[in-house]
Coordinates of C-alpha atoms in Angstrom, one line a residue:
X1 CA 117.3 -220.7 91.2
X2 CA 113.9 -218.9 91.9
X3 CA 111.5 -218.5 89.1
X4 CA 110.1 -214.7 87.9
X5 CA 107.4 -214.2 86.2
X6 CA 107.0 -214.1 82.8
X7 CA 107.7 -210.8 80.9
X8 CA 104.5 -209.9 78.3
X9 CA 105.8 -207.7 75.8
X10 CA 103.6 -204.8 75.7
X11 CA 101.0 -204.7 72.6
X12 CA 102.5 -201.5 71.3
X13 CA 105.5 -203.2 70.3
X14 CA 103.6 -205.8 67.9
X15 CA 104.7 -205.5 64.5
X16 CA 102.6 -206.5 61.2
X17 CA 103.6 -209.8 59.1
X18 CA 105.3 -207.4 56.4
X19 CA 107.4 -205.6 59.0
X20 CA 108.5 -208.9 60.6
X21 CA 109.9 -209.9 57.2
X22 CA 111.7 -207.0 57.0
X23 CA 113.3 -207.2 60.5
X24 CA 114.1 -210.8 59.1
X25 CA 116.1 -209.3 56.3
X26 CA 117.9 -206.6 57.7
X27 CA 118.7 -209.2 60.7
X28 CA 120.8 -211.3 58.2
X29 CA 122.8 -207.9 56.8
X30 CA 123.7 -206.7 60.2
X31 CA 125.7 -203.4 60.8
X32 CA 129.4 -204.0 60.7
X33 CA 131.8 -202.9 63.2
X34 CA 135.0 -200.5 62.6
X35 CA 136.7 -200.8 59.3
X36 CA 135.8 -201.8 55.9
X37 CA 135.7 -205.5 56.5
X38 CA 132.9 -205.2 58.8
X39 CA 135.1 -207.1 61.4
X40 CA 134.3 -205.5 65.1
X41 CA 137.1 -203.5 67.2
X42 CA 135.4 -202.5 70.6
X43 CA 138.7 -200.9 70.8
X44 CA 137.6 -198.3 68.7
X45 CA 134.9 -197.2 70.0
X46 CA 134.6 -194.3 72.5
X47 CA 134.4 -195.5 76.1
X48 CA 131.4 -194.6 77.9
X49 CA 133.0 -193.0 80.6
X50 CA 134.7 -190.6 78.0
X51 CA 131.0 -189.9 77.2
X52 CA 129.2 -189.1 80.5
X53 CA 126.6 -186.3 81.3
X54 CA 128.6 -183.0 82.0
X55 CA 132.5 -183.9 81.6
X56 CA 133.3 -180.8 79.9
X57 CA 136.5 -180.2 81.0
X58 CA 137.7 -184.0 81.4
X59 CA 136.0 -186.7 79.4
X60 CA 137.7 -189.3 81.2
X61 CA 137.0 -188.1 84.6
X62 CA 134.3 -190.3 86.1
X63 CA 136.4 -193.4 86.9
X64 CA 134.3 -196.7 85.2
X65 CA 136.1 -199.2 87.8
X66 CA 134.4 -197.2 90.5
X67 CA 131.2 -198.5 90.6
X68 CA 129.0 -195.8 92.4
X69 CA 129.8 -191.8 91.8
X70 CA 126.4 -191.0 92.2
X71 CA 124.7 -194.6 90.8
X72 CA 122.0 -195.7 92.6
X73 CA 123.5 -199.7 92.5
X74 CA 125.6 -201.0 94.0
X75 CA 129.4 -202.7 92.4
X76 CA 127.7 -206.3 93.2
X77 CA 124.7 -205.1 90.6
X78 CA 127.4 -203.9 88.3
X79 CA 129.0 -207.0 88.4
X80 CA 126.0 -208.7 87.9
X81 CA 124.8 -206.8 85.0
X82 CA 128.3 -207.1 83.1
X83 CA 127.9 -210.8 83.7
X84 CA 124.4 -211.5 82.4
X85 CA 123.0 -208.1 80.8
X86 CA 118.7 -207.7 81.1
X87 CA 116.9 -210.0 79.8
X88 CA 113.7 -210.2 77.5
X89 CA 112.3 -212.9 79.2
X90 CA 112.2 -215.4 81.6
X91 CA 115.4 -215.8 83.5
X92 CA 115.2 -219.0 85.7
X93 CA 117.8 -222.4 85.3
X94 CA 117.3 -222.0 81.7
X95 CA 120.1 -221.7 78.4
X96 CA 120.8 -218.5 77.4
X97 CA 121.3 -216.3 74.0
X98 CA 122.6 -213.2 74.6
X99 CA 122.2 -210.5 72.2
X100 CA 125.5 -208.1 71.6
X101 CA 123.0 -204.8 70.3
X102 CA 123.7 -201.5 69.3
X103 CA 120.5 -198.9 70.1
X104 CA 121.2 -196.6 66.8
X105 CA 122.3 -199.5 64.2
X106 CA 119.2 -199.8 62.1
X107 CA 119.3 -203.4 61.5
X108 CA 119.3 -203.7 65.4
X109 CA 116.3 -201.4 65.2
X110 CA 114.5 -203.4 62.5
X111 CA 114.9 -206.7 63.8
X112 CA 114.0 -205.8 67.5
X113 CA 110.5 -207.0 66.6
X114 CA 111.3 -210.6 65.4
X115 CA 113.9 -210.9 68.5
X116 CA 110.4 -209.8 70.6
X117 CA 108.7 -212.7 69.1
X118 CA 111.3 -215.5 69.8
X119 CA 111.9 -214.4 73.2
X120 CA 108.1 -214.5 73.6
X121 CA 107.4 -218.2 72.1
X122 CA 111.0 -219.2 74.1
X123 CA 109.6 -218.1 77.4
X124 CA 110.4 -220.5 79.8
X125 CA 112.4 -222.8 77.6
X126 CA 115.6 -220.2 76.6
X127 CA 116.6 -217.3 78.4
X128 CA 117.5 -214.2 76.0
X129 CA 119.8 -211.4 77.5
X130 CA 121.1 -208.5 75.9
X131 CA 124.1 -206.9 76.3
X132 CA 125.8 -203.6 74.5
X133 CA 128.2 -203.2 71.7
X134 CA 127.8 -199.3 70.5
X135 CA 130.1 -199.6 67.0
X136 CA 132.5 -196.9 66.5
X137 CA 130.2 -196.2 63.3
X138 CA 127.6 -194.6 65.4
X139 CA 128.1 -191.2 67.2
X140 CA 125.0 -191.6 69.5
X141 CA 125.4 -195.6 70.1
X142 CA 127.3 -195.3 74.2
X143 CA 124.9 -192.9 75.1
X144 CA 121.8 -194.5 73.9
X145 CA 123.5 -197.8 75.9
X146 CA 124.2 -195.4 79.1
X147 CA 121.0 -195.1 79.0
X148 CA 119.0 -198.0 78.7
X149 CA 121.6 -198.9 81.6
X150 CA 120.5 -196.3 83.7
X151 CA 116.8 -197.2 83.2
X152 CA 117.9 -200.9 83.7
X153 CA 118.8 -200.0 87.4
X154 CA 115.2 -199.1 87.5
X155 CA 114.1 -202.5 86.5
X156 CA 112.9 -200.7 83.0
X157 CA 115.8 -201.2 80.4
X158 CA 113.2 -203.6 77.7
X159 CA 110.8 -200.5 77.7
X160 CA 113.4 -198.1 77.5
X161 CA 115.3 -199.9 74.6
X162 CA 111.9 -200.2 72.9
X163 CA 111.4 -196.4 73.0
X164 CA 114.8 -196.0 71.6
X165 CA 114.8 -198.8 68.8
X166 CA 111.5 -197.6 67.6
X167 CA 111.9 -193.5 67.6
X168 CA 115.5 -193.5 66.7
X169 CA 114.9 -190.6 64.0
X170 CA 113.7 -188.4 67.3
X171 CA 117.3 -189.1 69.1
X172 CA 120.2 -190.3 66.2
X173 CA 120.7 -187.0 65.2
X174 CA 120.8 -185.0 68.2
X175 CA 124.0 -184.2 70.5
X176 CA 125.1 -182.6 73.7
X177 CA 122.7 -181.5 75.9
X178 CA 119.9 -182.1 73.7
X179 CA 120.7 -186.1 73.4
X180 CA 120.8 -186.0 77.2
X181 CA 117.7 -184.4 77.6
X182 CA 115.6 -186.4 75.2
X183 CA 116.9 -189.5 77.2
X184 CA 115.9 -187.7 80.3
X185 CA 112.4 -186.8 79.1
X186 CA 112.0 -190.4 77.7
X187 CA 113.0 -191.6 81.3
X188 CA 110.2 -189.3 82.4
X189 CA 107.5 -190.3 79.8
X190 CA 107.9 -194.2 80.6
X191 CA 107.7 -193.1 84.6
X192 CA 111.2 -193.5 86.0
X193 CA 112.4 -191.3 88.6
X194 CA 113.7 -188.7 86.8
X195 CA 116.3 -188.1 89.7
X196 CA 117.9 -191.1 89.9
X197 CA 117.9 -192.1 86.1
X198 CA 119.9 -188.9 86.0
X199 CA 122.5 -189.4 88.1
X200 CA 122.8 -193.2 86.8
X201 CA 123.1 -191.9 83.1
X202 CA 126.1 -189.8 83.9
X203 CA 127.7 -192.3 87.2
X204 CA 130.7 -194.6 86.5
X205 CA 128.9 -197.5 87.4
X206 CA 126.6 -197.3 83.9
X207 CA 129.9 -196.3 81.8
X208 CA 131.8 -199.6 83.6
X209 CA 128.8 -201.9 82.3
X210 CA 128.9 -200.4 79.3
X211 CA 132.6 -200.5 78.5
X212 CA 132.9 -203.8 79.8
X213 CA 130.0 -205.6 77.7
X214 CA 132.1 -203.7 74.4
X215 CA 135.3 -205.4 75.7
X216 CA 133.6 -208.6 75.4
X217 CA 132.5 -208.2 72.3
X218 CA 135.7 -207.5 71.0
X219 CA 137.1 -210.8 72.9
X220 CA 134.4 -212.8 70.9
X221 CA 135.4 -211.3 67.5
X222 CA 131.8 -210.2 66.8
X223 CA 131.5 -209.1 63.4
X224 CA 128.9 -206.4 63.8
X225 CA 125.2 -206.0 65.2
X226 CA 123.0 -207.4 66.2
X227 CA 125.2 -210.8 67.0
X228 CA 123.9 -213.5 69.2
X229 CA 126.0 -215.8 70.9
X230 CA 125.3 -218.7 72.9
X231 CA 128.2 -220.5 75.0
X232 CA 131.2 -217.9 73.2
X233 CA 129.7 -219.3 69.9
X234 CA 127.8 -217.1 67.3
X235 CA 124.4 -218.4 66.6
X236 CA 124.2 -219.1 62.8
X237 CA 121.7 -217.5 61.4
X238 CA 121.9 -218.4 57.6
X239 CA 118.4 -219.8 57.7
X240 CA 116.8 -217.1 59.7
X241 CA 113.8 -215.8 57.5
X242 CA 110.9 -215.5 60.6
X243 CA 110.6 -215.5 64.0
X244 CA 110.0 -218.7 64.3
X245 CA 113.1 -219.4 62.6
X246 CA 115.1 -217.3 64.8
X247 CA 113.5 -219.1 67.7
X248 CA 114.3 -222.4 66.2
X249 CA 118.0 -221.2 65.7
X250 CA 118.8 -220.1 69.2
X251 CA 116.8 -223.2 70.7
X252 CA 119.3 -225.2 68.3
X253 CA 122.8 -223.2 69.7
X254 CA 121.5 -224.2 73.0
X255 CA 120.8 -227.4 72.6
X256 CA 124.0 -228.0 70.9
X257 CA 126.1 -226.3 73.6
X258 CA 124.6 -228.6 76.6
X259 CA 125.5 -227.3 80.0
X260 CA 127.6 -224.7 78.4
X261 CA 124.5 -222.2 77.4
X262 CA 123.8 -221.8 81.3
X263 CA 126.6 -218.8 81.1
X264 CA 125.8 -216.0 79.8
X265 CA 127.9 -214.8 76.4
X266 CA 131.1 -213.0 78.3
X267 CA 130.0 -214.1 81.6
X268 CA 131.0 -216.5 84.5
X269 CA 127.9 -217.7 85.7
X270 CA 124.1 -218.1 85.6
X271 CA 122.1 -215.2 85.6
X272 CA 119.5 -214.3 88.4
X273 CA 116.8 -212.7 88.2
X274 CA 116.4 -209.0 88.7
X275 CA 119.0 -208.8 85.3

């Protein structure tokens, strides 16, 4: 599989030692999914096509098995993206983590720093994708994931999910129109075409990826987020105090899944770049 360049994670994301210790923490107390046992239920949780830009009249009416109504990819992209979600990183012949986030669950938001780092030092050796699971918990959680979608079909979802994970007091308490159009202007602001992240956003293509990544993480039983998962296993992160030790656990669950880590968590194949 052809190499791509290394991703550098831009220098506005660096965090300071004290903040990295507190991603560490809230990363061990993760958000919990529906119900009080914390247990996930992607069941629950609103589909994203019952959540796109202007269905007024019919939540339901942009049809997620579609794959186009206005998206600028492809069903073969959407495929693709359900398979592997974008990565952080590297993607070549490499293992892979996958991440199973949720853009307005704080610990998500707190620990997006230390995942930074050990996708950084892992560059080259482990491939980290990410994939969506908005919990049932969080009333702005499909959209923010529509989005970063949308801006993934642009090539620009690790920018756009960095802009959500660190302004989420600008966006978690809007709704309506005025969640769409922050999401729009932040499109804008990081340069997207404004055009077609718009018409992505609200397409049945974005809702299908979105929809299908939450079905998988109900098939895996994922107790909340963030949850990383290497070969349908969750990495154990009992240890997990830095980024190096996040690092160090994922390059373990890789090692100890052999040939298995090559797929993608909920996937059926290697990823390639461009995801």
């Amino acid at each position: 599989m052809p190499s791509i360049p290394a991703l550098r994670i831009p220098g506005r994301h660096a965090r300071s030692a004290a903040a990295l210790l507190g991603a560490s923490v809230l990363l061990l107390t993760a958000c919990g999914g529906n119900g009080t046992d914390g247990s996930g239920d992607a069941a629950a949780t609103q589909s994203a096509a019952e959540q796109t830009v202007g269905a007024t009249e019919q939540p339901g009416a942009v049809d997620p098995q579609a794959g186009g109504d206005g998206a600028s990819k492809d069903q073969v992209y959407v495929d693709q993206a359900i398979n592997s979600g974008y990565a952080l990183n590297t993607v070549d012949d490499l293992p892979v983590v996958t991440m199973y986030t949720d853009y307005e669950c704080p610990a998500c938001q707190s620990a997006h720093p230390l995942v930074e780092q050990a996708a950084e030092s892992l560059d080259g050796t482990v491939t980290v994708m990410v994939k969506n699971y908005p919990l049932p918990i969080h009333d702005n959680a499909v959209p923010a994931a529509r989005a970063v979608e949308a801006a993934a079909m642009q090539d620009q979802a690790h920018d756009y999910a960095s802009h959500l994970y660190e302004n989420a007091e600008d966006w978690r308490q809007l709704s309506g129109g005025e969640l769409d159009d922050y999401f729009v202007t932040t499109a804008e602001d990081l340069g997207l075409d404004v055009d077609q992240f718009t018409g992505d956003y609200s397409s049945g293509a974005v809702a299908q990826i979105v929809d299908a990544h939450s079905q998988q993480a109900g098939e895996l039983d994922l107790p909340g987020t963030p949850s990383f998962v290497v070969a349908d296993q969750q990495v154990d992160l009992g240890n997990v105090r830095t980024a190096d030790d996040l690092a160090g656990a994922f390059a373990d669950a890789t090692d100890s899944a052999g040939s298995d880590a090559a797929t993608p968590a909920g996937g059926t194949a290697e990823p390639t770049p461009g995801n």
